[in-house]
């Protein structure tokens, strides 16, 4: 058997006394894709950050390419050892161009030390092409949608020619087509004998690429299995430590009167929104399906005041409303939990309690003063009902695991009295068990007569949780479907009606 590219044994790591990893092991062989699985906060990213030199381990052995690592790794020394990591949270410098990001710290220069922009852009183009990406390398990355930013991040790691490639939830923000392109690149890397560590909560995709899986639970090693010798139900029960019942807890609620009427709205942000009209009823769940770049996010952003509307009308609870900002929307009882949690959804430098209560300051304040006890109680309640894994409510949000940050984004809006709640990709990066908690919360909103809309790129979720589906393509609505009368194939058909 080939020598392991990487071997980690007895790894321990604690953050301010709270254990994140306890006696964890992991190994990676050349030419294999090894999935690292576990619930939100299980320690997956922490382990990979240790291996890539972002965090230092408290104790444990690391062997890379047969040599024992006796010193502490840094991101740079790990890179020299051939370890590349695509981080879960986007790590690009937003104002730099695509090429500048890809070659950050490895700039192409003329002999005199002057940056050779032309050469750098050409090289960047070459890597972008490998991933079938038609982006101008001179574009500032903040002008790109999340999925393209993620692809740039992947390009950046590929360009380092690492022998160990760690992918921490690479597909959570990608379109179907981009996922296909990424999987072809993974196949290519495998052929070249590289080892790939693959972290994902999209368990359905594992069968397409994975050779082995290692499961962590609560910071502890559970088991390593050959994928061919196991199955998803077994993997899931090892991850959550119990058997899960139904994946989609659908409830039937008879729909009430119309709560939202959207008439002919358009906007020119992003891919644009063209003449979009639909209705939403009380106690109804309306899903927005489509491929990435279909205009779903732009539609909900226009309705919720995040982007300017060029034309059209929004009628909420029978009254035409002018929504010029998210603040207006909130005042009218329309809430939106956005897609890009780092940019729009969270203040990562504030605590969990501050984030959760931020949209509800009026509720928890008296005479302009925040009532601390109420802030604490409300946040603690939310932590419990959403099973947010944190040492306490005063933890900074940036220290929470990716999936737990996403729960805070959702939790923020659940404290309000709402007429309409909109979720944009609410379960992105959330583990199987916690997805069900979020579905239950969506159901609670539905039961209490709120109109719920959600955007999702996961068709099983769209079909499993909604009552009606709006399919979009290219900024327009191409079809409205009743969930119980449709299937994946029909949705995809309308999602590609350019
Ligand atoms: N810098 C930090 N400071 C304090 N605690 C941290 C820090 N980084 C991680 N943690 C904690 O360590 C635990 C493991 O987090 P980690 O990010 O590794 O989880 P994960 O398995 O990647 O989860 P997810 O699927 O949500 O991404 C969590 O409880 C998290 O809050
Ligand atoms: Mg993580």
Coordinates of C-alpha atoms in Angstrom, one line a residue, residues 84-451:
X84 CA -3.3 23.6 0.1
X85 CA -6.6 24.6 1.7
X86 CA -9.8 26.0 0.3
X87 CA -11.4 27.6 3.3
X88 CA -15.0 27.3 4.2
X89 CA -15.4 31.0 4.6
X90 CA -14.4 33.0 1.6
X91 CA -11.0 34.5 2.1
X92 CA -10.4 36.7 -0.8
X93 CA -9.4 40.3 -0.7
X94 CA -12.6 41.9 -2.0
X95 CA -10.9 44.9 -3.7
X96 CA -8.2 43.0 -5.4
X97 CA -8.7 41.5 -8.9
X98 CA -9.2 37.8 -9.6
X99 CA -5.6 37.4 -10.7
X100 CA -4.2 39.4 -7.8
X101 CA -6.1 37.2 -5.4
X102 CA -5.0 34.0 -7.1
X103 CA -1.3 35.0 -6.9
X104 CA -1.4 36.9 -3.6
X105 CA 2.1 36.8 -2.1
X106 CA 3.3 35.0 -5.2
X107 CA 3.1 37.9 -7.6
X108 CA 4.7 37.7 -11.0
X109 CA 7.3 40.4 -11.2
X110 CA 9.9 41.6 -13.8
X111 CA 13.4 41.3 -12.7
X112 CA 13.3 44.8 -11.3
X113 CA 10.6 43.8 -8.9
X114 CA 7.9 45.5 -10.9
X115 CA 4.6 43.6 -11.1
X116 CA 4.1 41.9 -14.4
X117 CA 0.4 42.3 -14.6
X118 CA 0.0 40.9 -18.1
X119 CA 1.8 37.7 -17.3
X120 CA -0.1 37.3 -14.1
X121 CA -3.5 37.8 -15.8
X122 CA -2.5 35.3 -18.5
X123 CA -1.5 32.7 -15.9
X124 CA -4.7 33.3 -13.9
X125 CA -6.7 32.8 -17.1
X126 CA -5.0 29.4 -17.6
X127 CA -6.2 28.2 -14.2
X128 CA -9.6 29.7 -14.6
X129 CA -9.9 27.8 -17.8
X130 CA -9.2 24.5 -16.0
X131 CA -12.4 25.1 -14.1
X132 CA -14.3 26.2 -17.3
X133 CA -14.5 29.7 -15.9
X134 CA -15.1 32.6 -18.2
X135 CA -14.1 35.5 -16.0
X136 CA -11.8 38.4 -16.8
X137 CA -8.9 38.0 -14.4
X138 CA -8.8 41.8 -14.0
X139 CA -12.3 41.9 -12.4
X140 CA -12.3 43.0 -8.7
X141 CA -13.5 39.9 -6.8
X142 CA -16.2 41.9 -4.9
X143 CA -18.0 42.4 -8.3
X144 CA -18.5 38.6 -8.6
X145 CA -21.3 36.6 -7.1
X146 CA -20.5 34.2 -4.2
X147 CA -20.4 31.1 -6.4
X148 CA -17.7 32.7 -8.7
X149 CA -15.8 33.9 -5.7
X150 CA -15.7 30.4 -4.4
X151 CA -14.4 29.2 -7.8
X152 CA -11.7 31.8 -7.7
X153 CA -10.7 30.5 -4.2
X154 CA -10.5 27.0 -5.7
X155 CA -8.3 28.2 -8.6
X156 CA -6.0 29.9 -6.1
X157 CA -5.4 26.6 -4.3
X158 CA -5.0 24.7 -7.5
X159 CA -2.4 27.1 -8.7
X160 CA -0.2 26.3 -5.7
X161 CA 0.2 22.8 -7.1
X162 CA -0.3 21.2 -3.7
X163 CA 0.0 17.4 -3.2
X164 CA -2.6 17.6 -0.4
X165 CA -5.7 19.6 -1.3
X166 CA -8.1 20.3 1.5
X167 CA -11.6 21.4 0.4
X168 CA -13.7 22.7 3.2
X169 CA -17.3 22.8 1.9
X170 CA -16.3 23.8 -1.6
X171 CA -19.7 23.2 -3.1
X172 CA -21.9 24.9 -0.6
X173 CA -22.1 28.0 -2.8
X174 CA -21.7 26.5 -6.3
X175 CA -24.1 26.0 -9.1
X176 CA -24.8 22.5 -10.5
X177 CA -22.6 23.2 -13.5
X178 CA -19.7 24.5 -11.4
X179 CA -20.0 21.4 -9.2
X180 CA -19.6 19.2 -12.3
X181 CA -16.5 21.2 -13.3
X182 CA -15.1 20.9 -9.8
X183 CA -15.7 17.2 -9.8
X184 CA -13.8 16.8 -13.1
X185 CA -10.9 18.7 -11.6
X186 CA -11.0 16.4 -8.5
X187 CA -10.9 13.4 -10.8
X188 CA -7.8 14.9 -12.5
X189 CA -6.1 15.6 -9.2
X190 CA -6.7 12.0 -8.2
X191 CA -5.2 10.7 -11.4
X192 CA -2.1 12.8 -10.7
X193 CA -1.8 11.0 -7.3
X194 CA -2.8 14.0 -5.1
X195 CA -4.8 13.4 -2.0
X196 CA -8.0 15.3 -1.4
X197 CA -9.7 16.0 1.9
X198 CA -13.3 16.7 1.2
X199 CA -15.6 18.3 3.8
X200 CA -19.3 18.7 2.9
X201 CA -22.8 18.6 4.3
X202 CA -24.2 17.7 0.9
X203 CA -24.0 14.0 1.6
X204 CA -25.7 13.0 -1.7
X205 CA -22.7 14.2 -3.6
X206 CA -20.2 12.0 -1.8
X207 CA -21.0 8.9 -3.8
X208 CA -19.7 10.6 -6.9
X209 CA -16.1 11.2 -5.7
X210 CA -15.3 9.8 -2.3
X211 CA -13.1 6.8 -1.5
X212 CA -13.1 6.8 2.3
X213 CA -14.9 8.7 5.0
X214 CA -13.9 9.7 8.5
X215 CA -16.5 10.8 11.0
X216 CA -16.0 13.2 13.9
X217 CA -18.6 13.8 16.6
X218 CA -18.2 16.5 19.3
X219 CA -14.5 16.8 18.6
X220 CA -13.9 13.1 18.9
X221 CA -12.9 10.5 16.3
X222 CA -15.7 8.1 15.6
X223 CA -14.7 5.9 12.7
X224 CA -13.1 5.6 9.2
X225 CA -14.9 3.6 6.6
X226 CA -14.5 2.7 2.9
X227 CA -17.3 4.4 1.2
X228 CA -18.1 1.3 -0.9
X229 CA -18.7 -0.6 2.3
X230 CA -21.1 1.8 4.0
X231 CA -24.2 3.8 3.2
X232 CA -25.6 7.2 4.0
X233 CA -28.0 6.1 6.8
X234 CA -25.0 4.5 8.5
X235 CA -22.9 7.6 8.0
X236 CA -25.6 9.9 9.3
X237 CA -26.2 7.8 12.4
X238 CA -22.5 7.8 13.2
X239 CA -22.4 11.6 12.7
X240 CA -25.4 12.4 14.9
X241 CA -25.2 9.5 17.3
X242 CA -28.8 8.4 16.8
X243 CA -31.1 7.5 13.9
X244 CA -32.9 10.4 12.3
X245 CA -36.5 9.9 11.2
X246 CA -37.8 11.9 8.3
X247 CA -35.6 14.3 6.5
X248 CA -38.3 16.8 5.6
X249 CA -40.9 17.3 8.4
X250 CA -43.7 18.6 6.2
X251 CA -46.8 19.9 7.8
X252 CA -50.2 20.7 6.2
X253 CA -51.7 24.1 7.0
X254 CA -54.7 25.4 5.1
X255 CA -53.5 28.6 3.5
X256 CA -55.1 31.8 4.6
X257 CA -55.5 35.1 2.8
X258 CA -53.0 36.7 0.5
X259 CA -50.2 38.4 2.5
X260 CA -47.9 39.5 -0.2
X261 CA -48.5 40.6 -3.8
X262 CA -45.5 41.4 -6.0
X263 CA -46.4 43.0 -9.3
X264 CA -44.0 43.5 -12.2
X265 CA -40.9 44.3 -10.2
X266 CA -37.5 44.8 -11.9
X267 CA -34.0 45.7 -10.8
X268 CA -30.7 46.0 -12.5
X269 CA -28.5 44.6 -9.7
X270 CA -26.5 41.5 -10.4
X271 CA -28.1 39.3 -13.1
X272 CA -31.1 41.6 -12.9
X273 CA -34.8 41.0 -12.2
X274 CA -37.2 41.3 -15.1
X275 CA -41.0 41.8 -14.6
X276 CA -41.4 39.4 -11.7
X277 CA -44.9 38.9 -10.3
X278 CA -46.2 36.4 -7.7
X279 CA -48.5 36.1 -4.7
X280 CA -47.8 34.6 -1.3
X281 CA -50.5 33.5 1.2
X282 CA -50.6 33.3 4.9
X283 CA -49.4 29.9 6.2
X284 CA -47.8 29.0 2.9
X285 CA -44.2 28.1 2.0
X286 CA -43.1 29.3 -1.4
X287 CA -39.8 28.1 -2.8
X288 CA -37.7 29.9 -5.4
X289 CA -35.9 27.3 -7.5
X290 CA -33.4 27.8 -10.3
X291 CA -29.8 27.6 -11.1
X292 CA -27.3 29.9 -9.4
X293 CA -27.5 33.2 -11.3
X294 CA -31.2 32.8 -12.0
X295 CA -32.1 36.1 -10.3
X296 CA -33.6 34.5 -7.1
X297 CA -31.4 36.4 -4.7
X298 CA -31.8 39.6 -6.6
X299 CA -35.6 39.2 -6.5
X300 CA -35.7 38.8 -2.7
X301 CA -33.2 41.6 -2.3
X302 CA -35.4 43.9 -4.3
X303 CA -38.5 43.0 -2.3
X304 CA -36.7 43.4 1.1
X305 CA -35.2 46.7 0.3
X306 CA -31.6 45.6 0.0
X307 CA -31.4 46.6 -3.7
X308 CA -33.2 49.4 -5.5
X309 CA -36.3 48.5 -7.5
X310 CA -36.6 50.1 -10.9
X311 CA -40.3 49.3 -11.5
X312 CA -43.1 47.4 -10.0
X313 CA -45.2 47.3 -6.8
X314 CA -45.1 45.4 -3.5
X315 CA -48.4 45.0 -1.7
X316 CA -48.1 43.7 1.9
X317 CA -51.1 42.8 3.9
X318 CA -53.3 44.5 1.3
X319 CA -51.4 47.8 1.5
X320 CA -49.0 49.0 -1.2
X321 CA -45.7 49.6 0.6
X322 CA -42.6 51.5 -0.4
X323 CA -39.6 49.6 0.7
X324 CA -36.5 51.7 0.3
X325 CA -34.2 49.9 2.7
X326 CA -34.1 46.7 4.8
X327 CA -35.1 49.0 7.8
X328 CA -38.3 49.9 6.0
X329 CA -39.0 46.3 5.2
X330 CA -38.5 45.3 8.9
X331 CA -40.8 48.1 10.0
X332 CA -43.5 46.7 7.7
X333 CA -43.0 43.1 9.0
X334 CA -41.0 41.7 6.1
X335 CA -37.8 40.0 7.0
X336 CA -35.1 38.6 4.9
X337 CA -32.2 36.3 6.1
X338 CA -29.6 36.9 3.4
X339 CA -27.4 34.5 1.5
X340 CA -23.9 35.9 2.1
X341 CA -23.7 35.6 5.9
X342 CA -20.3 37.2 6.2
X343 CA -21.2 40.3 4.1
X344 CA -24.8 40.9 4.8
X345 CA -26.0 38.7 7.6
X346 CA -23.7 39.0 10.5
X347 CA -21.4 41.3 12.5
X348 CA -18.7 38.8 13.1
X349 CA -16.9 41.0 15.6
X350 CA -19.9 41.2 17.8
X351 CA -21.1 38.5 20.2
X352 CA -23.7 35.9 19.5
X353 CA -26.2 37.6 21.8
X354 CA -25.7 41.0 20.2
X355 CA -26.1 39.5 16.7
X356 CA -29.3 37.6 17.5
X357 CA -31.0 40.6 19.2
X358 CA -29.7 43.2 16.7
X359 CA -32.9 43.4 14.6
X360 CA -35.0 43.4 17.7
X361 CA -33.4 46.3 19.7
X362 CA -36.8 47.9 19.9
X363 CA -38.2 44.8 21.5
X364 CA -35.5 44.4 24.1
X365 CA -35.0 48.1 25.0
X366 CA -36.9 50.4 27.2
X367 CA -36.4 54.2 26.9
X368 CA -33.5 53.5 24.5
X369 CA -31.6 51.3 26.9
X370 CA -31.0 47.6 26.2
X371 CA -32.4 45.4 28.9
X372 CA -29.5 43.0 29.4
X373 CA -31.4 40.3 31.1
X374 CA -33.9 40.2 28.3
X375 CA -31.1 40.2 25.7
X376 CA -29.5 37.2 27.6
X377 CA -32.8 35.3 28.0
X378 CA -33.9 35.8 24.4
X379 CA -30.5 34.7 23.0
X380 CA -30.2 31.7 25.3
X381 CA -33.6 30.6 24.1
X382 CA -32.5 30.8 20.5
X383 CA -29.3 29.0 21.2
X384 CA -31.3 26.2 22.7
X385 CA -34.0 25.9 20.1
X386 CA -31.6 26.0 17.1
X387 CA -29.0 23.9 18.9
X388 CA -26.2 26.4 18.3
X389 CA -23.0 24.9 19.5
X390 CA -21.2 27.6 21.5
X391 CA -19.6 27.8 24.9
X392 CA -21.9 30.7 25.7
X393 CA -23.9 33.6 24.3
X394 CA -21.0 36.0 24.7
X395 CA -18.9 34.1 22.2
X396 CA -17.8 36.2 19.2
X397 CA -19.6 35.1 16.1
X398 CA -16.4 34.8 14.2
X399 CA -15.3 32.0 16.5
X400 CA -18.4 29.9 15.8
X401 CA -18.2 27.1 13.2
X402 CA -19.6 27.9 9.7
X403 CA -22.8 26.1 10.2
X404 CA -23.4 27.6 13.6
X405 CA -22.9 31.1 12.1
X406 CA -25.6 30.3 9.6
X407 CA -28.0 29.4 12.5
X408 CA -27.4 32.8 14.0
X409 CA -28.4 34.4 10.6
X410 CA -31.6 32.5 10.7
X411 CA -32.2 33.0 14.5
X412 CA -31.9 36.8 14.2
X413 CA -35.3 37.0 12.4
X414 CA -37.3 34.6 14.5
X415 CA -37.7 37.0 17.4
X416 CA -39.7 39.5 15.4
X417 CA -43.4 39.8 14.7
X418 CA -43.4 39.1 11.0
X419 CA -45.9 39.0 8.2
X420 CA -43.5 37.6 5.7
X421 CA -40.1 35.9 6.3
X422 CA -37.7 35.3 3.5
X423 CA -34.8 32.9 3.7
X424 CA -32.0 32.9 1.1
X425 CA -30.3 29.4 1.2
X426 CA -31.2 28.9 4.8
X427 CA -29.6 25.5 5.2
X428 CA -26.3 26.2 3.4
X429 CA -23.5 24.5 5.3
X430 CA -25.9 23.1 7.9
X431 CA -25.6 19.5 9.0
X432 CA -28.4 16.9 8.5
X433 CA -29.7 17.0 12.0
X434 CA -29.7 20.8 12.3
X435 CA -31.4 21.2 8.9
X436 CA -34.4 19.5 10.5
X437 CA -34.3 22.1 13.3
X438 CA -34.4 24.9 10.7
X439 CA -37.3 23.2 8.9
X440 CA -39.2 22.9 12.1
X441 CA -38.7 26.6 12.7
X442 CA -39.9 27.3 9.2
X443 CA -42.9 25.1 10.0
X444 CA -43.6 27.0 13.2
X445 CA -43.7 30.3 11.2
X446 CA -46.1 28.6 8.7
X447 CA -48.3 27.4 11.5
X448 CA -48.5 30.8 13.0
X449 CA -49.9 32.1 9.7
X450 CA -46.7 33.8 8.4
X451 CA -46.0 33.7 4.7

